[in-house]
CSV table of C-alpha atoms and ligand atoms in Angstrom, one decimal:
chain,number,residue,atom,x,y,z
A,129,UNK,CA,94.3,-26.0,45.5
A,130,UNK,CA,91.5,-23.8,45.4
A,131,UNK,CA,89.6,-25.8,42.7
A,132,UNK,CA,90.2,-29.1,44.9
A,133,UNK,CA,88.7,-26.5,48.0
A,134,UNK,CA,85.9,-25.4,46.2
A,135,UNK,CA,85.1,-28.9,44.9
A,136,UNK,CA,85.3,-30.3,48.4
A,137,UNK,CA,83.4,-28.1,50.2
A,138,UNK,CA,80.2,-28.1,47.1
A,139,UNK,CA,78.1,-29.9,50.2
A,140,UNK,CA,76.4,-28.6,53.1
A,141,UNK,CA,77.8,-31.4,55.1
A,142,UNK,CA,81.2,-30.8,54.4
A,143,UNK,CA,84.1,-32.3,56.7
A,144,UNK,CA,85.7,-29.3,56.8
A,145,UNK,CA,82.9,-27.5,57.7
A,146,UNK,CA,81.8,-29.8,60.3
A,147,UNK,CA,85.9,-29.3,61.5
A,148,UNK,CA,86.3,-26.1,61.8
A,149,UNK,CA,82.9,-25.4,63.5
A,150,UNK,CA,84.6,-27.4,66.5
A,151,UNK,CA,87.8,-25.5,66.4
A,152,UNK,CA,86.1,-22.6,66.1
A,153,UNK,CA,84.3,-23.0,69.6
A,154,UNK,CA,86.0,-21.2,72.5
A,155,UNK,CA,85.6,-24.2,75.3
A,156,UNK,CA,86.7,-27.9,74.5
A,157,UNK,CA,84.1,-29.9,76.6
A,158,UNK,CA,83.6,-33.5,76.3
A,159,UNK,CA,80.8,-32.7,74.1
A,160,UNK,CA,83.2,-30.9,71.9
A,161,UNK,CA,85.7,-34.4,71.4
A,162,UNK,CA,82.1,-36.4,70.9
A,163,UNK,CA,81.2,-34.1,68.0
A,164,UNK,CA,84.1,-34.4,66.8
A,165,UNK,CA,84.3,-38.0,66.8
A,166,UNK,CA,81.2,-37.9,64.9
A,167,UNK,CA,82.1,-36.1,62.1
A,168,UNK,CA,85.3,-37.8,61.4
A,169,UNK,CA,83.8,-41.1,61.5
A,170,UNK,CA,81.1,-39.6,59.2
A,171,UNK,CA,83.1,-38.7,57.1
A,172,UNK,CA,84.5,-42.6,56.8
A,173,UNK,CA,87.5,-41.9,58.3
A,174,UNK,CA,87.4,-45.4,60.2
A,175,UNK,CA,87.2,-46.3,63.7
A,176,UNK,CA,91.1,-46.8,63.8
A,177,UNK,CA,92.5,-43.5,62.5
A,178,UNK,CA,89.2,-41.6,64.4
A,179,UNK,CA,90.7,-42.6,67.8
A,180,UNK,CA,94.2,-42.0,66.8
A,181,UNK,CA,93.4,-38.9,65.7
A,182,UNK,CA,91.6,-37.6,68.8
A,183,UNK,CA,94.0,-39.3,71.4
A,184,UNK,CA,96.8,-37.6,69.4
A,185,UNK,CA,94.7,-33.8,69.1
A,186,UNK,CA,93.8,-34.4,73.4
A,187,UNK,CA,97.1,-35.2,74.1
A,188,UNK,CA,99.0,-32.3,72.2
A,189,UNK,CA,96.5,-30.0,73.2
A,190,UNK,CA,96.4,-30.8,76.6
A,191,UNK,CA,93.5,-29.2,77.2
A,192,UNK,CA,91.7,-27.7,79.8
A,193,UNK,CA,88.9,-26.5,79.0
A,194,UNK,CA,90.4,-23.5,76.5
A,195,UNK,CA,91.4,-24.0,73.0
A,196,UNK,CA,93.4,-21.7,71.7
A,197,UNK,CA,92.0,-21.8,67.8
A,198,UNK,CA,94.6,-21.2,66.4
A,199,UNK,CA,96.9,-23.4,67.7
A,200,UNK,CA,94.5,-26.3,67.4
A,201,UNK,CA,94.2,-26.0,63.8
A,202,UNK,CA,97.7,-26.5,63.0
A,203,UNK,CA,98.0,-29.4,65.6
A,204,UNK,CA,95.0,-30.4,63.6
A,205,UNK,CA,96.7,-30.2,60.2
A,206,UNK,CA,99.6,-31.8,61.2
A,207,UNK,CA,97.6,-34.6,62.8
A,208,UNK,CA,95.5,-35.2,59.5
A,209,UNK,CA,98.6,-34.6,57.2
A,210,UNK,CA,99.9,-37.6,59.3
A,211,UNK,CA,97.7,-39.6,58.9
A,212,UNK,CA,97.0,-39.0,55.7
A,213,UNK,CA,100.8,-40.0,54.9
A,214,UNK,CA,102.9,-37.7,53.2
A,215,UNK,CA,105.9,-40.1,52.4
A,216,UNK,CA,103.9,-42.5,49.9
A,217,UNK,CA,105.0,-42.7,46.4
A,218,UNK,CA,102.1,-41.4,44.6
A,219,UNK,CA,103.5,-40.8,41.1
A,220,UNK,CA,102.3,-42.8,38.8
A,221,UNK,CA,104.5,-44.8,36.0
A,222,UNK,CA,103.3,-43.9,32.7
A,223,UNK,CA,107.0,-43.9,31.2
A,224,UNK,CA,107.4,-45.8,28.1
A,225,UNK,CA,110.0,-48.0,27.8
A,226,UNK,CA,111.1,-50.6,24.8
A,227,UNK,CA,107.0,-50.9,24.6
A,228,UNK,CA,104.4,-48.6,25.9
A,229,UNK,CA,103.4,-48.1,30.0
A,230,UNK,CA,100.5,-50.6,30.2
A,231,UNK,CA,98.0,-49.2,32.6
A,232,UNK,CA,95.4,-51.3,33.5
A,233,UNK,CA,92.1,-49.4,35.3
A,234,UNK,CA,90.0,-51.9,37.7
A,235,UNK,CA,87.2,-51.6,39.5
A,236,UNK,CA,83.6,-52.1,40.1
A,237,UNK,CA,81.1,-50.8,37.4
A,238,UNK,CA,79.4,-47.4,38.1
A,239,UNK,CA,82.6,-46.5,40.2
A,240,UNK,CA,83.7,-44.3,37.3
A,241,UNK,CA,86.4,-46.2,35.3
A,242,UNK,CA,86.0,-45.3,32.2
A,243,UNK,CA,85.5,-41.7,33.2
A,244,UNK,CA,88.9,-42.2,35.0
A,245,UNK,CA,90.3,-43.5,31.6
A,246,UNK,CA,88.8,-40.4,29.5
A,247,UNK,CA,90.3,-37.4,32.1
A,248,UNK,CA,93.8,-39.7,32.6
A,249,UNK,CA,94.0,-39.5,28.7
A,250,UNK,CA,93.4,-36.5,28.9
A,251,UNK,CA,96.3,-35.5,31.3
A,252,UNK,CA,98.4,-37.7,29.3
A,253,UNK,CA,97.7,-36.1,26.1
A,254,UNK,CA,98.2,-32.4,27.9
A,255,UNK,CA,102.0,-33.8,29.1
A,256,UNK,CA,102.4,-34.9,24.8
A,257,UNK,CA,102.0,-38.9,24.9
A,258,UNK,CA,101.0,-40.5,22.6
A,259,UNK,CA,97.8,-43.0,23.9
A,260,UNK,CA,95.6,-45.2,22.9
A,261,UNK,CA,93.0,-46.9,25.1
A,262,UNK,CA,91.6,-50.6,25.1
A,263,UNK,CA,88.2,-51.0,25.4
A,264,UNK,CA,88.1,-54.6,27.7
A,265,UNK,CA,84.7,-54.4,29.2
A,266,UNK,CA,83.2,-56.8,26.4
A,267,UNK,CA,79.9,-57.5,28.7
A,268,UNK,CA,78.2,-54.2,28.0
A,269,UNK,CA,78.6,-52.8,24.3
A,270,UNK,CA,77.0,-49.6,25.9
A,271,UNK,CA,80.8,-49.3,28.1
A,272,UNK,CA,83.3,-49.3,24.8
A,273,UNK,CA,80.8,-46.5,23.5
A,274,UNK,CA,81.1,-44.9,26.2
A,275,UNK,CA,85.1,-45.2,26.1
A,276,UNK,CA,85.2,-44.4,22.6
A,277,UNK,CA,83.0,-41.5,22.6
A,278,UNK,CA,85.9,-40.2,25.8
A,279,UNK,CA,88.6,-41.5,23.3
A,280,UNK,CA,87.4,-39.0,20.6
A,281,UNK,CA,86.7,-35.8,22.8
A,282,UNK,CA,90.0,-36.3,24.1
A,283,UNK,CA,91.5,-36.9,20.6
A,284,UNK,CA,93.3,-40.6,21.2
A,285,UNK,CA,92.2,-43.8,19.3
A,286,UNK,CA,90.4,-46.5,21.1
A,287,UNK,CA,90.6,-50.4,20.5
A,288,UNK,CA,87.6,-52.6,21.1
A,289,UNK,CA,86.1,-56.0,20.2
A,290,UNK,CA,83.0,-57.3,19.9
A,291,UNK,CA,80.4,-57.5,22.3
A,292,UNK,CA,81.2,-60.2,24.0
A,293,UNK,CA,84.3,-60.8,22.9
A,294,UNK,CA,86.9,-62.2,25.1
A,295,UNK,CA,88.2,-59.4,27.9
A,296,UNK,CA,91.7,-60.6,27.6
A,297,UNK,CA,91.9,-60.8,23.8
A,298,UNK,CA,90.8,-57.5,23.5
A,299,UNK,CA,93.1,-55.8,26.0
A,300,UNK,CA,95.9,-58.1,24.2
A,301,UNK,CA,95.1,-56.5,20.8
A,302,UNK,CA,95.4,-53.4,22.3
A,303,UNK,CA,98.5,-53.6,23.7
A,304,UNK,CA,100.1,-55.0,20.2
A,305,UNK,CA,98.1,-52.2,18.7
A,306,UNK,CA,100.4,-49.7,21.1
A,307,UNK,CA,102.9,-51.2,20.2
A,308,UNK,CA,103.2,-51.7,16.7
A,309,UNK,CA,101.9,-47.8,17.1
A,310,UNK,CA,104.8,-47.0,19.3
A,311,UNK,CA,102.5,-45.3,21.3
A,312,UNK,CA,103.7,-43.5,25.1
A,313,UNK,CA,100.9,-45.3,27.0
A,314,UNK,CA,98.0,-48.0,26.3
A,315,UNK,CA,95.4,-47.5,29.3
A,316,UNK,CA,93.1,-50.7,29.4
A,317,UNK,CA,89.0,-50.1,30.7
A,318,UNK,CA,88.0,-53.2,32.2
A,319,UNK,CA,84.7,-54.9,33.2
A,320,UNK,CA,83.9,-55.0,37.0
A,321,UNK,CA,80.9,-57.5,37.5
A,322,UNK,CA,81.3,-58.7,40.8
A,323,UNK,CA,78.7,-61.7,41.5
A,324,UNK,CA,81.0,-64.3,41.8
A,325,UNK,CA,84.2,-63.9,42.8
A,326,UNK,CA,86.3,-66.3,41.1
A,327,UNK,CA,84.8,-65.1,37.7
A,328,UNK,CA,86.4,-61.9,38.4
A,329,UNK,CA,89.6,-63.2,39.8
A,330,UNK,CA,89.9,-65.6,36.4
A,331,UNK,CA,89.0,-62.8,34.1
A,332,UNK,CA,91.2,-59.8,35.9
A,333,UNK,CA,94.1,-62.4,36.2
A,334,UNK,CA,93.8,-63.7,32.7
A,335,UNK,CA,93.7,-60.2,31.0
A,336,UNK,CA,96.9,-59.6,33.1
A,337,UNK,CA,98.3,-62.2,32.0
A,338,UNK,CA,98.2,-62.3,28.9
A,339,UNK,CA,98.9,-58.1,28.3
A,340,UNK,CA,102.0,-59.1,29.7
A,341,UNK,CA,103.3,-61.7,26.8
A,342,UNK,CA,103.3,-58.4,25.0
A,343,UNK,CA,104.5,-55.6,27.6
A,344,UNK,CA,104.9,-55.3,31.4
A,345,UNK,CA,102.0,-53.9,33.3
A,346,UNK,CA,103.2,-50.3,34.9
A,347,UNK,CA,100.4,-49.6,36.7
A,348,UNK,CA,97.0,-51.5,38.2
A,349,UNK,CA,94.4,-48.9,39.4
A,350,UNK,CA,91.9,-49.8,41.1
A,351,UNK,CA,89.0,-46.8,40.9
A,352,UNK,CA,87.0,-46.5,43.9
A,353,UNK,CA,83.6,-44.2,44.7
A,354,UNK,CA,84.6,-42.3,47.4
A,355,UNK,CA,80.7,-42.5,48.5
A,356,UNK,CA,80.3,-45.8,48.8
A,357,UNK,CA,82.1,-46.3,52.5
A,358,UNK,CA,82.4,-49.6,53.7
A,359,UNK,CA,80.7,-51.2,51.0
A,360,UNK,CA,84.2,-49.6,48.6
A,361,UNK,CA,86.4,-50.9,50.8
A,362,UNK,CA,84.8,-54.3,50.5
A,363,UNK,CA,84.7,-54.2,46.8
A,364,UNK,CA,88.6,-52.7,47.2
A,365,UNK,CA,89.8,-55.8,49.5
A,366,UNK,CA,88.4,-57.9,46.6
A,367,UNK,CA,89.8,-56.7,43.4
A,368,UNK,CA,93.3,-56.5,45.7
A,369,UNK,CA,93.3,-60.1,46.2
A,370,UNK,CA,92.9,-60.5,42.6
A,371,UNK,CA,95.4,-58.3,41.3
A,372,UNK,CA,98.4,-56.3,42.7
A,373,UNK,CA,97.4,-52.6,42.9
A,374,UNK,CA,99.4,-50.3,42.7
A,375,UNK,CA,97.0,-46.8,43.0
A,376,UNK,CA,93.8,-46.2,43.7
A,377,UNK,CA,91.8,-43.5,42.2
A,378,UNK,CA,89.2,-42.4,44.5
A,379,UNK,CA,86.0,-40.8,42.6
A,380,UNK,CA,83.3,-38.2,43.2
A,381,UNK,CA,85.1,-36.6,46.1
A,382,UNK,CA,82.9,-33.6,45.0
A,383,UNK,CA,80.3,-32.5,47.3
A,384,UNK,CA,81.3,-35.7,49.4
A,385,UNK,CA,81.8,-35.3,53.0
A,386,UNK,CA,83.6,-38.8,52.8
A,387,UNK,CA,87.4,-37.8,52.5
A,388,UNK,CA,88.3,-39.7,55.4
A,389,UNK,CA,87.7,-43.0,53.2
A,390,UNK,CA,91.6,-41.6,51.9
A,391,UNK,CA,93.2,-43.1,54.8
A,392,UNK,CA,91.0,-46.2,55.1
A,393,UNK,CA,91.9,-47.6,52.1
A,394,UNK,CA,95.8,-47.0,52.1
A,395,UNK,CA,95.6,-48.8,55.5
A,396,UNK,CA,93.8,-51.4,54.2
A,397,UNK,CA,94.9,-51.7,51.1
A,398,UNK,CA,99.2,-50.8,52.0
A,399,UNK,CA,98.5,-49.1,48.2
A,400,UNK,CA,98.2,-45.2,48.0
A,401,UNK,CA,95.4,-42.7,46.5
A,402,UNK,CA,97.4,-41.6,43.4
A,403,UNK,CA,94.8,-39.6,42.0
A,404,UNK,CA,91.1,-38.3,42.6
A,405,UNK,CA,87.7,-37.7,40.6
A,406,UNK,CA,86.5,-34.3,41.4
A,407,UNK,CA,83.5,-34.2,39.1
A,408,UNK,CA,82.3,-35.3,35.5
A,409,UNK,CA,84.3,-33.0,33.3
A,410,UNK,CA,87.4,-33.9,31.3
A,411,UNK,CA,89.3,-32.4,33.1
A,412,UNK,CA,88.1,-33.1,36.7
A,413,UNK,CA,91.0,-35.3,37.9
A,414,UNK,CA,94.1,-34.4,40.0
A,415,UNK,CA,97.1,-36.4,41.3
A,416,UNK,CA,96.4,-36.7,44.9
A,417,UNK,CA,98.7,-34.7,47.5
A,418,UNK,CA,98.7,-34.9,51.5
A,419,UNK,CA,98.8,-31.7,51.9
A,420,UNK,CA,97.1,-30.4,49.7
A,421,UNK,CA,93.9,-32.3,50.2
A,422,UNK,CA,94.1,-31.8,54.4
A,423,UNK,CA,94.6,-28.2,53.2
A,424,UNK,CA,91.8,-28.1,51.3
A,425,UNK,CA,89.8,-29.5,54.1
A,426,UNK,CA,90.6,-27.4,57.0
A,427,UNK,CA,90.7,-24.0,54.8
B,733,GDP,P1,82.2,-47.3,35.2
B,733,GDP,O1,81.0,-48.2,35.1
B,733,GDP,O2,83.0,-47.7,36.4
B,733,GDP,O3,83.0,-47.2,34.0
B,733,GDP,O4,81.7,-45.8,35.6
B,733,GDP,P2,81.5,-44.6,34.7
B,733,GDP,O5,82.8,-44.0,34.2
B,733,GDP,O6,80.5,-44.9,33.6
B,733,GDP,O7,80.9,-43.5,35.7
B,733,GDP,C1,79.7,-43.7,36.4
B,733,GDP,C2,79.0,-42.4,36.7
B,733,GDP,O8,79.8,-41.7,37.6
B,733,GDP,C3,78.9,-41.5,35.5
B,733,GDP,O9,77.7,-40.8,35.5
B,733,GDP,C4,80.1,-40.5,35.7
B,733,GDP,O10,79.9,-39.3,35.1
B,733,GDP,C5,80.1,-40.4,37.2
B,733,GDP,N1,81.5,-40.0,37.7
B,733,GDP,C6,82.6,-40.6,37.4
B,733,GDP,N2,83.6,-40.0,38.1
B,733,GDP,C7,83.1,-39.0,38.8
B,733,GDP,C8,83.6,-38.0,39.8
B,733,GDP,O11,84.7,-37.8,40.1
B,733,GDP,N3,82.6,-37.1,40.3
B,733,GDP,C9,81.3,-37.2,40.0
B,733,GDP,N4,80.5,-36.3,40.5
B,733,GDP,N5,80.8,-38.1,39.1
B,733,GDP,C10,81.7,-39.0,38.5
């Protein structure tokens, strides 16, 4: 928690900051709900959830003119934890079964994917699997470097094909490679070009496909830059309609004020942030908690 709090709050614009200076004032004008309004649709919390949230906050706070600060940061917390939604299933399935958890990662290039796939090794390799990871973004021989180069600091093998080798024969291979390994988990880097949509949708589709003639598919993540705004969620409605996600992993949250994006894209989406980038360090991921992250605003 403190990590996730210093992390978040590594900008001058900070939501939390921009919070708790309202709650902090003594009088609750009109001026006071405007601001506020502001900085939560700043911080790409959404039109939506913004008015929600500030009906619910007027209402329960009832106030008239004095704010008791202390009082309206809990109502606050609960309002955001809310909203945030605490009941999603956020683990992720990395259990093997009679053949490795297949985890394919998805998602735009530049997002941060194959970052995602290094720290995820990572975590997996701190809880003792055994991994290996599939270098599937054929298009740019620079991205299996990339992954290999995370596959080695991390200590797990990587599989890749030539450049411009066929996505789906690649992620195949490594999947029989996990298996005839009997490896825990095989996590699968993908290529994200998005000019034409139907290239996408025939190239995500077919690498899913044919993984699963060898194992099921436990988990689709679908990695998402947290500073992106609108233009992410876009990019997230896309890949969605392509492929059933089943987590998002939301990137650079450090130094962003854009946390609000959180409940955007589970609304959107109906899939929940499972885990968040919180820098470029190995070991800057963290499953995402409710409560935890509103705490780590609003502290
Ligand atoms: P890909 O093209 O989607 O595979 O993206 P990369 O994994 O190559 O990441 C793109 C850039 O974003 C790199 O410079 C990463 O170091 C950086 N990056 C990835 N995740 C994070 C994060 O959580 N925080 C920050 N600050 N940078 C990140």
């Amino acid at each position: 928690l403190a990590r996730l709090r210093q992390r978040l709050a590594g900008s001058d614009n900070a939501l939390s900051r921009g919070l708790l200076a309202l709650l902090s004032r003594d009088r609750i004008d009109e001026e006071t709900w405007e601001d506020f309004e502001d900085t939560l649709l700043t911080s790409d919390l959404g039109v939506g959830p913004t008015t929600e949230l500030v009906e619910a906050l007027r209402s329960r706070l009832r106030v008239d003119g004095v704010a008791d600060s202390a009082q309206a940061r809990a109502v606050l917390r609960e309002e955001m934890v809310r909203l945030v939604d605490p009941t999603l299933d956020r683990s992720l399935n990395t259990q093997r079964t009679d053949t490795p958890a297949v985890v394919l990662v998805v998602g735009v290039n530049g997002t941060g994917k194959t970052t995602t796939v290094g720290k995820l090794a990572r975590v997996l390799v701190a809880e003792d699997k055994d991994v290996l990871l599939g270098a599937a973004d054929t298009f740019r021989a620079a991205a299996a470097d990339q992954l290999e180069t995370w596959g080695s600091r991390v200590g797990v093998p990587t599989v890749r094909g030539a450049e411009g080798a066929d996505p789906a024969s690649v992620a195949f291979e490594a999947v029989r490679a996990g298996i005839e390994g009997e490896v825990d988990v095989v996590l699968i880097d993908t290529a994200g070009r998005l000019h034409t949509k139907t290239g996408l949708m025939d190239e995500l589709g077919k690498v899913k496909r044919v993984v699963e003639k060898k194992a099921p598919v436990s988990e689709v993540l679908l990695v998402l830059d947290a500073t992106t705004g609108q233009n992410g969620l876009t990019q997230a409605r896309i890949f969605a309609e392509v492929v059933q996600v089943t987590g998002i992993v939301l990137t650079k949250l450090d130094g962003s004020a854009k946390g609000g994006i959180v409940v955007q894209v589970q609304r959107e989406l109906g899939v929940p942030v499972k885990l968040i980038g919180l820098g470029e360090g190995v070991d800057d991921l963290a499953p995402f908690d409710a409560e935890v992250f509103v705490d780590a605003l609003l502290d």
